[in-house]
Amino acid sequence: MKHLLAAAAVLAIASAASAADWLRYDNARYAYSIEVPPGFGPVEEAQNGDGGVTRSAGGNAELAVWGSMIIDDDFRTEVASRIAGDMNNGWDITYDVRRETAASWSGTRNGRILYSRALSGCDGTTAFFRLEMDASAKEAYDPVVTRLVKTFTRPGC
């Protein structure tokens, strides 16, 4: 029975990737936006307005979105520091693409997958999203990740 429920949840996420009922989250403080997949709750924004977190209805995935000032020298150094932090936390980074104004990386740890993306701002800021999910749901979440990447923007930069 447990496997049937998990399979149903995976199928629901897979079909959600093409659904029209994604919710849009706009962050005024750091000027970024992203669409949140169906089956996830609203983004619970932090009091400081940096961003927030939402979870899938089944609890097998978490989406975090946030903005920050660049702490290190520049965008590339900031991204390298974040990736190094993930590696120090035990993530096996298996995908890493860095460009002048955007970067993406993903990896695995203890039956989980992470996918992170960073966008450089035009004002010394960076916006991030991070999706963590059960590895068993990877195929169902592939189209979700594609849409998250497509809808993650920094208008005006």
PDB file of C-alpha atoms in Angstrom:
ATOM      1  CA  MET A   1       0.000   0.000   0.000  1.00  0.00           C
ATOM      2  CA  LYS A   2       2.828   2.383   0.878  1.00  0.00           C
ATOM      3  CA  HIS A   3       4.410   1.836  -2.556  1.00  0.00           C
ATOM      4  CA  LEU A   4       1.074   2.537  -4.269  1.00  0.00           C
ATOM      5  CA  LEU A   5       0.755   5.860  -2.447  1.00  0.00           C
ATOM      6  CA  ALA A   6       4.322   6.800  -3.368  1.00  0.00           C
ATOM      7  CA  ALA A   7       3.674   5.901  -7.008  1.00  0.00           C
ATOM      8  CA  ALA A   8       0.500   7.995  -7.031  1.00  0.00           C
ATOM      9  CA  ALA A   9       2.398  10.963  -5.602  1.00  0.00           C
ATOM     10  CA  VAL A  10       5.098  10.619  -8.256  1.00  0.00           C
ATOM     11  CA  LEU A  11       2.491  10.491 -11.027  1.00  0.00           C
ATOM     12  CA  ALA A  12       0.770  13.576  -9.612  1.00  0.00           C
ATOM     13  CA  ILE A  13       4.054  15.516  -9.663  1.00  0.00           C
ATOM     14  CA  ALA A  14       4.841  14.345 -13.192  1.00  0.00           C
ATOM     15  CA  SER A  15       1.504  15.566 -14.513  1.00  0.00           C
ATOM     16  CA  ALA A  16       1.817  18.778 -12.494  1.00  0.00           C
ATOM     17  CA  ALA A  17       4.833  19.855 -14.531  1.00  0.00           C
ATOM     18  CA  SER A  18       2.541  20.713 -17.426  1.00  0.00           C
ATOM     19  CA  ALA A  19      -0.398  21.971 -15.377  1.00  0.00           C
ATOM     20  CA  ALA A  20      -1.502  25.575 -15.641  1.00  0.00           C
ATOM     21  CA  ASP A  21      -2.019  26.021 -11.910  1.00  0.00           C
ATOM     22  CA  TRP A  22       1.507  26.807 -10.798  1.00  0.00           C
ATOM     23  CA  LEU A  23       1.648  29.667  -8.280  1.00  0.00           C
ATOM     24  CA  ARG A  24       3.997  32.600  -8.772  1.00  0.00           C
ATOM     25  CA  TYR A  25       6.183  33.781  -5.898  1.00  0.00           C
ATOM     26  CA  ASP A  26       7.620  37.294  -6.229  1.00  0.00           C
ATOM     27  CA  ASN A  27      10.245  38.586  -3.832  1.00  0.00           C
ATOM     28  CA  ALA A  28      10.219  42.368  -3.520  1.00  0.00           C
ATOM     29  CA  ARG A  29      13.388  42.707  -1.431  1.00  0.00           C
ATOM     30  CA  TYR A  30      15.718  40.945  -3.884  1.00  0.00           C
ATOM     31  CA  ALA A  31      13.655  41.341  -7.071  1.00  0.00           C
ATOM     32  CA  TYR A  32      13.333  37.733  -8.156  1.00  0.00           C
ATOM     33  CA  SER A  33      10.398  35.495  -8.975  1.00  0.00           C
ATOM     34  CA  ILE A  34       9.710  31.807  -9.505  1.00  0.00           C
ATOM     35  CA  GLU A  35       6.698  29.604 -10.125  1.00  0.00           C
ATOM     36  CA  VAL A  36       5.854  27.076  -7.398  1.00  0.00           C
ATOM     37  CA  PRO A  37       4.636  23.657  -8.575  1.00  0.00           C
ATOM     38  CA  PRO A  38       1.144  22.346  -7.875  1.00  0.00           C
ATOM     39  CA  GLY A  39       1.122  20.102  -4.833  1.00  0.00           C
ATOM     40  CA  PHE A  40       3.406  22.458  -2.911  1.00  0.00           C
ATOM     41  CA  GLY A  41       2.081  24.874  -0.326  1.00  0.00           C
ATOM     42  CA  PRO A  42       2.603  28.615  -0.532  1.00  0.00           C
ATOM     43  CA  VAL A  43       6.115  29.910   0.149  1.00  0.00           C
ATOM     44  CA  GLU A  44       6.398  30.616   3.871  1.00  0.00           C
ATOM     45  CA  GLU A  45       8.364  33.851   3.713  1.00  0.00           C
ATOM     46  CA  ALA A  46      10.934  34.698   6.371  1.00  0.00           C
ATOM     47  CA  GLN A  47      10.339  37.817   8.476  1.00  0.00           C
ATOM     48  CA  ASN A  48      13.327  39.576   6.885  1.00  0.00           C
ATOM     49  CA  GLY A  49      11.808  39.187   3.395  1.00  0.00           C
ATOM     50  CA  ASP A  50      14.779  37.285   1.902  1.00  0.00           C
ATOM     51  CA  GLY A  51      12.619  34.393   0.696  1.00  0.00           C
ATOM     52  CA  GLY A  52      11.129  31.265   2.144  1.00  0.00           C
ATOM     53  CA  VAL A  53      10.369  27.571   1.975  1.00  0.00           C
ATOM     54  CA  THR A  54       7.553  25.374   0.700  1.00  0.00           C
ATOM     55  CA  ARG A  55       7.097  21.618   0.823  1.00  0.00           C
ATOM     56  CA  SER A  56       5.335  19.067  -1.325  1.00  0.00           C
ATOM     57  CA  ALA A  57       2.049  17.690  -0.033  1.00  0.00           C
ATOM     58  CA  GLY A  58       3.624  14.251   0.415  1.00  0.00           C
ATOM     59  CA  GLY A  59       6.603  15.721   2.256  1.00  0.00           C
ATOM     60  CA  ASN A  60       9.175  14.128  -0.060  1.00  0.00           C
ATOM     61  CA  ALA A  61      10.410  17.439  -1.490  1.00  0.00           C
ATOM     62  CA  GLU A  62      11.289  20.913  -0.237  1.00  0.00           C
ATOM     63  CA  LEU A  63      11.766  24.068  -2.295  1.00  0.00           C
ATOM     64  CA  ALA A  64      13.702  26.960  -0.753  1.00  0.00           C
ATOM     65  CA  VAL A  65      14.048  30.350  -2.457  1.00  0.00           C
ATOM     66  CA  TRP A  66      16.063  33.291  -1.159  1.00  0.00           C
ATOM     67  CA  GLY A  67      18.112  36.299  -2.056  1.00  0.00           C
ATOM     68  CA  SER A  68      21.245  37.667  -0.449  1.00  0.00           C
ATOM     69  CA  MET A  69      23.959  40.231  -0.781  1.00  0.00           C
ATOM     70  CA  ILE A  70      27.124  38.807  -2.309  1.00  0.00           C
ATOM     71  CA  ILE A  71      29.293  38.032   0.688  1.00  0.00           C
ATOM     72  CA  ASP A  72      32.420  36.930  -1.143  1.00  0.00           C
ATOM     73  CA  ASP A  73      34.200  38.904  -3.876  1.00  0.00           C
ATOM     74  CA  ASP A  74      31.845  38.345  -6.791  1.00  0.00           C
ATOM     75  CA  PHE A  75      29.122  36.087  -8.158  1.00  0.00           C
ATOM     76  CA  ARG A  76      31.500  33.343  -9.288  1.00  0.00           C
ATOM     77  CA  THR A  77      33.242  33.251  -5.896  1.00  0.00           C
ATOM     78  CA  GLU A  78      29.874  33.248  -4.117  1.00  0.00           C
ATOM     79  CA  VAL A  79      28.686  30.260  -6.155  1.00  0.00           C
ATOM     80  CA  ALA A  80      31.970  28.397  -5.606  1.00  0.00           C
ATOM     81  CA  SER A  81      31.582  28.964  -1.864  1.00  0.00           C
ATOM     82  CA  ARG A  82      28.005  27.615  -1.878  1.00  0.00           C
ATOM     83  CA  ILE A  83      29.019  24.514  -3.833  1.00  0.00           C
ATOM     84  CA  ALA A  84      31.962  23.915  -1.493  1.00  0.00           C
ATOM     85  CA  GLY A  85      29.548  24.223   1.437  1.00  0.00           C
ATOM     86  CA  ASP A  86      27.279  21.578  -0.065  1.00  0.00           C
ATOM     87  CA  MET A  87      30.255  19.286  -0.591  1.00  0.00           C
ATOM     88  CA  ASN A  88      31.401  19.850   3.003  1.00  0.00           C
ATOM     89  CA  ASN A  89      27.881  18.862   4.098  1.00  0.00           C
ATOM     90  CA  GLY A  90      28.259  15.493   2.386  1.00  0.00           C
ATOM     91  CA  TRP A  91      26.599  16.168  -0.973  1.00  0.00           C
ATOM     92  CA  ASP A  92      28.225  14.373  -3.911  1.00  0.00           C
ATOM     93  CA  ILE A  93      28.014  17.088  -6.573  1.00  0.00           C
ATOM     94  CA  THR A  94      27.465  15.381  -9.927  1.00  0.00           C
ATOM     95  CA  TYR A  95      26.402  18.364 -12.084  1.00  0.00           C
ATOM     96  CA  ASP A  96      28.013  21.809 -12.033  1.00  0.00           C
ATOM     97  CA  VAL A  97      27.539  24.498 -14.685  1.00  0.00           C
ATOM     98  CA  ARG A  98      28.698  28.055 -14.001  1.00  0.00           C
ATOM     99  CA  ARG A  99      28.190  31.019 -16.295  1.00  0.00           C
ATOM    100  CA  GLU A 100      28.738  34.753 -15.883  1.00  0.00           C
ATOM    101  CA  THR A 101      25.261  35.475 -14.481  1.00  0.00           C
ATOM    102  CA  ALA A 102      23.797  32.048 -13.648  1.00  0.00           C
ATOM    103  CA  ALA A 103      24.923  28.763 -12.126  1.00  0.00           C
ATOM    104  CA  SER A 104      23.331  25.376 -11.493  1.00  0.00           C
ATOM    105  CA  TRP A 105      24.544  22.376  -9.541  1.00  0.00           C
ATOM    106  CA  SER A 106      23.066  19.156  -8.260  1.00  0.00           C
ATOM    107  CA  GLY A 107      24.101  16.140  -6.284  1.00  0.00           C
ATOM    108  CA  THR A 108      23.081  13.247  -4.104  1.00  0.00           C
ATOM    109  CA  ARG A 109      23.336  12.297  -0.439  1.00  0.00           C
ATOM    110  CA  ASN A 110      21.678   9.520   1.570  1.00  0.00           C
ATOM    111  CA  GLY A 111      18.906   8.777  -0.932  1.00  0.00           C
ATOM    112  CA  ARG A 112      18.192  12.464  -1.587  1.00  0.00           C
ATOM    113  CA  ILE A 113      18.831  14.702  -4.591  1.00  0.00           C
ATOM    114  CA  LEU A 114      19.416  18.426  -4.560  1.00  0.00           C
ATOM    115  CA  TYR A 115      19.192  20.864  -7.438  1.00  0.00           C
ATOM    116  CA  SER A 116      20.384  24.434  -6.853  1.00  0.00           C
ATOM    117  CA  ARG A 117      20.365  27.471  -9.102  1.00  0.00           C
ATOM    118  CA  ALA A 118      21.785  30.946  -8.586  1.00  0.00           C
ATOM    119  CA  LEU A 119      21.172  34.127 -10.561  1.00  0.00           C
ATOM    120  CA  SER A 120      23.399  37.169 -10.321  1.00  0.00           C
ATOM    121  CA  GLY A 121      21.709  40.490  -9.705  1.00  0.00           C
ATOM    122  CA  CYS A 122      22.577  43.842 -11.163  1.00  0.00           C
ATOM    123  CA  ASP A 123      23.036  45.355  -7.706  1.00  0.00           C
ATOM    124  CA  GLY A 124      25.493  43.132  -5.830  1.00  0.00           C
ATOM    125  CA  THR A 125      22.872  40.556  -4.915  1.00  0.00           C
ATOM    126  CA  THR A 126      22.243  36.941  -5.794  1.00  0.00           C
ATOM    127  CA  ALA A 127      19.005  34.954  -5.856  1.00  0.00           C
ATOM    128  CA  PHE A 128      18.884  31.203  -5.248  1.00  0.00           C
ATOM    129  CA  PHE A 129      16.493  28.319  -5.363  1.00  0.00           C
ATOM    130  CA  ARG A 130      17.153  24.860  -4.011  1.00  0.00           C
ATOM    131  CA  LEU A 131      14.973  21.798  -4.497  1.00  0.00           C
ATOM    132  CA  GLU A 132      15.649  18.731  -2.377  1.00  0.00           C
ATOM    133  CA  MET A 133      13.733  15.520  -3.071  1.00  0.00           C
ATOM    134  CA  ASP A 134      13.765  11.790  -2.518  1.00  0.00           C
ATOM    135  CA  ALA A 135      15.940  10.122  -5.156  1.00  0.00           C
ATOM    136  CA  SER A 136      13.074   7.723  -5.927  1.00  0.00           C
ATOM    137  CA  ALA A 137      11.114  10.680  -7.337  1.00  0.00           C
ATOM    138  CA  LYS A 138      13.837  11.913  -9.707  1.00  0.00           C
ATOM    139  CA  GLU A 139      12.058  11.081 -12.967  1.00  0.00           C
ATOM    140  CA  ALA A 140       8.846  12.726 -11.796  1.00  0.00           C
ATOM    141  CA  TYR A 141      10.708  15.867 -10.731  1.00  0.00           C
ATOM    142  CA  ASP A 142      12.825  16.291 -13.887  1.00  0.00           C
ATOM    143  CA  PRO A 143      10.106  18.324 -15.690  1.00  0.00           C
ATOM    144  CA  VAL A 144       9.469  20.262 -12.467  1.00  0.00           C
ATOM    145  CA  VAL A 145      13.139  21.275 -12.278  1.00  0.00           C
ATOM    146  CA  THR A 146      13.030  22.319 -15.938  1.00  0.00           C
ATOM    147  CA  ARG A 147      10.080  24.617 -15.281  1.00  0.00           C
ATOM    148  CA  LEU A 148      11.610  26.001 -12.072  1.00  0.00           C
ATOM    149  CA  VAL A 149      14.749  26.950 -14.007  1.00  0.00           C
ATOM    150  CA  LYS A 150      12.679  28.543 -16.792  1.00  0.00           C
ATOM    151  CA  THR A 151      10.503  30.607 -14.461  1.00  0.00           C
ATOM    152  CA  PHE A 152      13.271  31.673 -12.024  1.00  0.00           C
ATOM    153  CA  THR A 153      13.974  35.247 -13.112  1.00  0.00           C
ATOM    154  CA  ARG A 154      15.350  38.567 -11.972  1.00  0.00           C
ATOM    155  CA  PRO A 155      13.244  41.104 -13.896  1.00  0.00           C
ATOM    156  CA  GLY A 156      14.923  44.420 -14.539  1.00  0.00           C
ATOM    157  CA  CYS A 157      18.496  43.192 -14.335  1.00  0.00           C
TER     158      CYS A 157
END
